[in-house]
Every structure is written in structure tokens, then in C-alpha cells.
Short mmCIF file of C-alpha atoms in Angstrom, two decimals:
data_model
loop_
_atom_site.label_atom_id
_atom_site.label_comp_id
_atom_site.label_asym_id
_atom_site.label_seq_id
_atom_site.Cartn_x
_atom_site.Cartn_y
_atom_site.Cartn_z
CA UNK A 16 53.60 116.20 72.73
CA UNK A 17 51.68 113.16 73.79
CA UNK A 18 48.16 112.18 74.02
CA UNK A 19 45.43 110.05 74.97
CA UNK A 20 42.70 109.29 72.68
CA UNK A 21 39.50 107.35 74.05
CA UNK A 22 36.96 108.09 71.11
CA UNK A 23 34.49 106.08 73.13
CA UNK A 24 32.45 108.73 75.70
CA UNK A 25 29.33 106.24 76.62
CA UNK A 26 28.67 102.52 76.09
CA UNK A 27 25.71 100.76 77.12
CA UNK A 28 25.22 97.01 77.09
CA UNK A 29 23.46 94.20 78.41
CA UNK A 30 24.83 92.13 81.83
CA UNK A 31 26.54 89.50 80.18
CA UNK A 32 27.71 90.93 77.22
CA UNK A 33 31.40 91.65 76.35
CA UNK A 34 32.65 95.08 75.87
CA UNK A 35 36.03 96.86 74.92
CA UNK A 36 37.29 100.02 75.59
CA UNK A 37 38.87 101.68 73.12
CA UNK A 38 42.57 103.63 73.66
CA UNK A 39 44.89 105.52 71.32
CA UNK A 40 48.42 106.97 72.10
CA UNK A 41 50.73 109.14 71.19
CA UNK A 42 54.10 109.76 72.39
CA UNK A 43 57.58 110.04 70.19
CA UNK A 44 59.20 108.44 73.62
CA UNK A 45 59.98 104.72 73.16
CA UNK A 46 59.71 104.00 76.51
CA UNK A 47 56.65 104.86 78.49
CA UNK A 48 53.92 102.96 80.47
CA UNK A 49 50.41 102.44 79.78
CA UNK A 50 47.45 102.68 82.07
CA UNK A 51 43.81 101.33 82.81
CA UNK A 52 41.97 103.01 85.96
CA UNK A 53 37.74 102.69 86.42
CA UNK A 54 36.58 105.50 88.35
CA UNK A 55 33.36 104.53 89.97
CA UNK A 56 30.69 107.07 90.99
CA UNK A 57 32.37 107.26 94.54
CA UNK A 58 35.18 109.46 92.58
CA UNK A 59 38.01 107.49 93.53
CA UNK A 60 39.97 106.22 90.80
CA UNK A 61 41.17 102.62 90.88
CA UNK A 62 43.75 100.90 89.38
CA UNK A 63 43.24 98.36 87.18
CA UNK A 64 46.15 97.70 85.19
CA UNK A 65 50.02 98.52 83.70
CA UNK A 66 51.79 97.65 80.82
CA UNK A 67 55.38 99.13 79.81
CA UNK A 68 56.34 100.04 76.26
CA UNK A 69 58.82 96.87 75.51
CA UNK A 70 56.04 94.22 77.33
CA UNK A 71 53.67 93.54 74.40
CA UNK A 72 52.63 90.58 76.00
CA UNK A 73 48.63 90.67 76.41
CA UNK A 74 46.59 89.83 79.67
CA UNK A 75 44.00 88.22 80.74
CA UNK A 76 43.00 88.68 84.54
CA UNK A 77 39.42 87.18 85.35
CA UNK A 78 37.03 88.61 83.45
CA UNK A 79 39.59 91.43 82.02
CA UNK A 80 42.02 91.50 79.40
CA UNK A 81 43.90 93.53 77.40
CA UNK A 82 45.44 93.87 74.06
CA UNK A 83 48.39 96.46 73.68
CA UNK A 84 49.41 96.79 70.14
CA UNK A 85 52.60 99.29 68.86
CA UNK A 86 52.33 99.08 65.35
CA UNK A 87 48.79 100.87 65.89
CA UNK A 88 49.56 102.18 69.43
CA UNK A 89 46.79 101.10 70.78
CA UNK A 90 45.99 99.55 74.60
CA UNK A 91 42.17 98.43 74.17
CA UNK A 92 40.43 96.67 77.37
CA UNK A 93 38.02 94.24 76.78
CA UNK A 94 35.63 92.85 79.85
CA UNK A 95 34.32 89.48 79.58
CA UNK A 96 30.25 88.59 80.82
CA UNK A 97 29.85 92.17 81.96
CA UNK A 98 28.13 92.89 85.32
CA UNK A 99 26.29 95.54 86.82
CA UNK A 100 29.08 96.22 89.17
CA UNK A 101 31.74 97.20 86.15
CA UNK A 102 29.63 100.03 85.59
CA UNK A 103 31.54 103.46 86.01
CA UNK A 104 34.13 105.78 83.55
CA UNK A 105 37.35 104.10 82.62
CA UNK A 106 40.53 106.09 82.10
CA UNK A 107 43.22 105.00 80.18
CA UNK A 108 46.53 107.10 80.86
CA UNK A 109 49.84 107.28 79.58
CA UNK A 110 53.30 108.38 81.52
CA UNK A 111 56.90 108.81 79.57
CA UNK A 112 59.15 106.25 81.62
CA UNK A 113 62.51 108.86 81.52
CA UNK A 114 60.75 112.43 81.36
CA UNK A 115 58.66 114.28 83.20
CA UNK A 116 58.24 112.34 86.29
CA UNK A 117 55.33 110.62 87.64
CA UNK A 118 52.91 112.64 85.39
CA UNK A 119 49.80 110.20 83.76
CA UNK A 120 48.17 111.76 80.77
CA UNK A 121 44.52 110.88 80.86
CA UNK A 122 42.08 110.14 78.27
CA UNK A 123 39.07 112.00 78.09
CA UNK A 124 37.42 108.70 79.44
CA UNK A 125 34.56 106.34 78.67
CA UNK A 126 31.15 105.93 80.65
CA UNK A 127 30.22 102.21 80.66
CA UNK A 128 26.32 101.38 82.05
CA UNK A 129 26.27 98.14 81.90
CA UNK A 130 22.15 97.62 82.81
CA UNK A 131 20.50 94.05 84.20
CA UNK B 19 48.09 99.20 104.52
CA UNK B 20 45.55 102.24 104.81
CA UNK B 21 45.16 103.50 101.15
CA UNK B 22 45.68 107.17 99.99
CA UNK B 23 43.47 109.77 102.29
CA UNK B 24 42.26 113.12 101.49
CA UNK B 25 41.03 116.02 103.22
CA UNK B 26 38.62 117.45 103.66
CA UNK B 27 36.32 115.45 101.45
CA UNK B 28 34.28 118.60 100.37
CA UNK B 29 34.56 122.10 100.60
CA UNK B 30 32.43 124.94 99.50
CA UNK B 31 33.95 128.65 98.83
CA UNK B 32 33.93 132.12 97.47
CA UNK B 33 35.49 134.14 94.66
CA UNK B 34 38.18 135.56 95.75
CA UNK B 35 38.87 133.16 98.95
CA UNK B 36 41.72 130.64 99.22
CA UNK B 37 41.72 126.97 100.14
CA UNK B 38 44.19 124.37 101.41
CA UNK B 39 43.62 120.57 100.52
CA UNK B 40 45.52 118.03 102.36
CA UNK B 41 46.85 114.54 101.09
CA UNK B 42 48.44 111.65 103.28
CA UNK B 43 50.01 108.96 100.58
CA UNK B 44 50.25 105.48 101.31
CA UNK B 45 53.33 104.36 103.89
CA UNK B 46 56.09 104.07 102.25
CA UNK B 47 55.14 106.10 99.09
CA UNK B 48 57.67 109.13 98.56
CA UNK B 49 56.10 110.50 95.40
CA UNK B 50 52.54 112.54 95.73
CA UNK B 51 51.49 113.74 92.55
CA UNK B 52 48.01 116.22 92.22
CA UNK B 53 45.54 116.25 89.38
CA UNK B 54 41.99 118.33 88.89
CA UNK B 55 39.43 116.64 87.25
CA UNK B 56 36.83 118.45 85.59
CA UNK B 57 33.86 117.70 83.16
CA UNK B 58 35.25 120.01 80.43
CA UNK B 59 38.86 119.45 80.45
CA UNK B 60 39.02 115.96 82.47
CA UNK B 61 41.76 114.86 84.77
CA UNK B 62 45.07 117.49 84.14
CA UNK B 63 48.19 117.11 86.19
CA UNK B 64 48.77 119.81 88.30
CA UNK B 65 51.91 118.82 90.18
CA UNK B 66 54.38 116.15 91.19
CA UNK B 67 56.67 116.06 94.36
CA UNK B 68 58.84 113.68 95.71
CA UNK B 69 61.06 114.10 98.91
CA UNK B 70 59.72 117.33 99.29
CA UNK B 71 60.83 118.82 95.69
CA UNK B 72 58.74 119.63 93.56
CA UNK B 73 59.32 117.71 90.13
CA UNK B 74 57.42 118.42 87.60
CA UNK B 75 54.51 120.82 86.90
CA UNK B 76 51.57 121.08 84.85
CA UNK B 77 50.17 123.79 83.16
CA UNK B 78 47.95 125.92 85.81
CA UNK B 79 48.77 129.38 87.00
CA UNK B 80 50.66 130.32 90.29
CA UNK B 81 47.48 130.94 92.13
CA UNK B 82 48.38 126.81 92.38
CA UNK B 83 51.04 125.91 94.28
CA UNK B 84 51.81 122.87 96.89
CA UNK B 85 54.37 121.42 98.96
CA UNK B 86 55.46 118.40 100.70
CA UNK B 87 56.51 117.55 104.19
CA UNK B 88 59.83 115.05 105.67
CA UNK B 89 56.77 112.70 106.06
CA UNK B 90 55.48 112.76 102.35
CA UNK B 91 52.23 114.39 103.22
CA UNK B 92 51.43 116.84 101.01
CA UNK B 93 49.27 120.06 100.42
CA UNK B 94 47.65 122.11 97.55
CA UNK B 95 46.99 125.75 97.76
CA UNK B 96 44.62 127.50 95.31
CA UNK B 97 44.24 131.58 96.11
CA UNK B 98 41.70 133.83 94.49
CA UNK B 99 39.72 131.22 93.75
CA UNK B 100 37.78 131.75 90.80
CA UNK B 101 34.56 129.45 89.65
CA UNK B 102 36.34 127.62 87.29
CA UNK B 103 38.16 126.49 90.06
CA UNK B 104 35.52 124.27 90.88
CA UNK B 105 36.69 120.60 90.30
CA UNK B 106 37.55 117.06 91.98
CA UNK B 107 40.90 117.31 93.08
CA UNK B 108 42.85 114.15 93.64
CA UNK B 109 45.68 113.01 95.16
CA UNK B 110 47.74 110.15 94.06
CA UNK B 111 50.97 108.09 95.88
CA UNK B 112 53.93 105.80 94.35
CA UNK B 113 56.54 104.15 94.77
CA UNK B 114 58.97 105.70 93.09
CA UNK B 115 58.66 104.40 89.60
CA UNK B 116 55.37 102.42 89.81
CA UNK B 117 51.66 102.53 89.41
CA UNK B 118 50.04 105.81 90.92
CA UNK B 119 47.43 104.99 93.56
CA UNK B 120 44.54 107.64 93.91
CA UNK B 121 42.44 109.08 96.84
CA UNK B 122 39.22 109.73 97.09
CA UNK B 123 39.41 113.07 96.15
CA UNK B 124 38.07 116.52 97.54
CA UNK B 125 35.32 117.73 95.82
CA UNK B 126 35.93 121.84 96.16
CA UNK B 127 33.11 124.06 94.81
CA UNK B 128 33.58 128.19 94.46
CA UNK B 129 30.52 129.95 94.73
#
């Protein structure tokens, strides 16, 4: 079975500080994509990011980034100078790339305030 | 391109009552999948359809079922709604293959 582990449920920091989101997966698949969405209070979830399974190749994309890592399966988001406006809960999601269709396993999430 | 809309935006029922939620993907996208998101058990997939078959499933009882149309709108049914029913239901489109991109949701609570 797979699964998506964010053991991170609230994080508060400072505008300007850096913060990273943590993720954990699980999956006996070798091939499978990996997610980032922010959902802000509006409800809508927003795409953020993808990665596949055979693309270790970090990102950096403004003031994101992220760092996927196999050997610990692992897809951690860090965001740089943190504003007000990244405030909201951030989803990180998993989907097998040959089985069960479009289906995204979601983490349980993690709240980020980031306060003035 | 107009993004992923939803209707209606809220809705307020009874036990007992049934309740049809509407989704209109993106142009273009042919896959619509559904997922309820609640504060206990977060976002779970509830279904998947693409060219109006259904392709995958998640684990929720009949009383949830949906469908899609030639023009890759979609709709949820819930019947005999019960409270724990009561959840932000959103729709997402793709390409088939690609990132999913999500509504803004209908927010349905069973009195």
C-alpha cells in the first residue's frame, strides 16, 4: 500500500525566515510522481510542483525549492525569505505512474503561519 | 483558459436527503478525478473518470457514485446523506497523464 507521511501539522515563523516542509513516501512502485500543492484559506488547492520517480534532479523556482531524495524517500520543500502571503496548508501527494489512474495520495498536510 | 469550476459553491442539507455536485474541468482536460476533504481523515480519493468511464475508485460506499458526460463535465451523487458526509468536495482536471488541477471546491454541510 502506499502512503504519505507529513509529520509536520503546524509551523510558525517569522517573515523572512526559511522554512521546509517535511514529506515521507511509501510506495513498492518504482515509478510514480511526486506532488507539492498549498491550499490557501480560499479552499482551492494549487499546484505548486511535480517531480517523477527517475528525475532526482532538485529545483529551485524563486523563492521555492525542493529536494527529492530515494535512498530516504523523501520530497521536502523548503521556502526561501518567507512572506505573509505563503501562509496556508501544504499537501504533498503521491500517484503510482502505471496503476491506479490519476489517483494522488495526500498527506495529512502542514499549516504554515508565517506572521509579520 | 478558465480554470476548473465547481458548483454550487455551498450547499446545506438533511439526513437522509441526496445531493448532486457539478464539475466543469479545464478545456481540453479528459480526466476528472473527485476527492473529499475532511478535518479527520483529510483529502481521500473518491473517484476517477476519463472519457466517461469510470477508472478507478476509492474506498467510499455506493451511496457515492458519479458520472461523466461526451463533454468531460462531470457529477457526484451522494444519497442518504449522513453527517459525516459533511466535507469539502473537490474536483480536479488533467491531461491525461499530468499534474491534476483543482477547483474551488463545494463546501456541502448535512444537518
Amino acid at each position: 500500500a502506499q502512503k504519505v507521511t507529513q509529520a509536520q501539522t503546524e509551523i510558525s515563523v517569522v517573515e523572512k525566515e526559511d522554512v521546509t516542509l517535511d514529506c515521507v513516501y511509501e510506495t513498492r512502485d518504482t515509478t510514480y510522481y511526486l506532488f507539492w500543492y498549498k491550499q490557501p484559506p480560499s479552499g482551492e488547492l494549487v499546484f505548486l510542483i511535480r517531480r517523477n520517480s527517475f528525475d532526482e534532479q532538485n529545483e529551485i523556482s524563486g523563492r521555492y525549492s525542493w529536494n527529492f531524495q530515494k535512498s530516504t524517500s523523501s520530497f521536502n520543500f523548503t521556502i526561501t525569505a518567507s512572506q505573509v502571503v505563503d501562509s496556508a496548508v501544504y499537501f504533498c501527494a503521491l500517484r503510482l505512474i502505471y496503476n491506479q489512474g490519476g489517483k494522488l495520495i495526500f498527506g495529512q498536510g502542514t499549516e504554515l503561519s508565517v506572521k509579520p | 483558459k478558465a480554470g476548473v469550476t465547481q458548483t454550487p459553491r455551498y450547499l446545506i442539507k438533511t439526513r437522509g436527503q441526496q445531493v448532486t455536485l457539478s464539475c466543469s474541468p479545464i478545456s481540453g482536460h479528459r480526466s476528472v478525478s473527485w476527492y473529499q476533504q475532511t478535518p479527520g481523515q483529510g483529502l481521500q480519493f473518491l473517484f476517477e473518470y476519463f472519457s466517461e468511464t469510470q477508472r478507478n475508485k476509492g474506498n467510499f460506499p455506493g451511496r457515492f457514485s458519479g458520472r461523466q458526460f461526451s463533454n468531460s463535465r462531470s457529477e457526484m451523487n451522494v444519497s442518504t446523506l449522513e453527517l459525516g458526509d459533511s466535507a469539502l468536495y473537490l474536483c480536479a482536471s488533467s491531461m491525461r497523464g499530468n499534474e491534476q488541477f483543482f477547483g474551488p471546491g463545494t463546501r456541502l454541510t448535512v444537518l
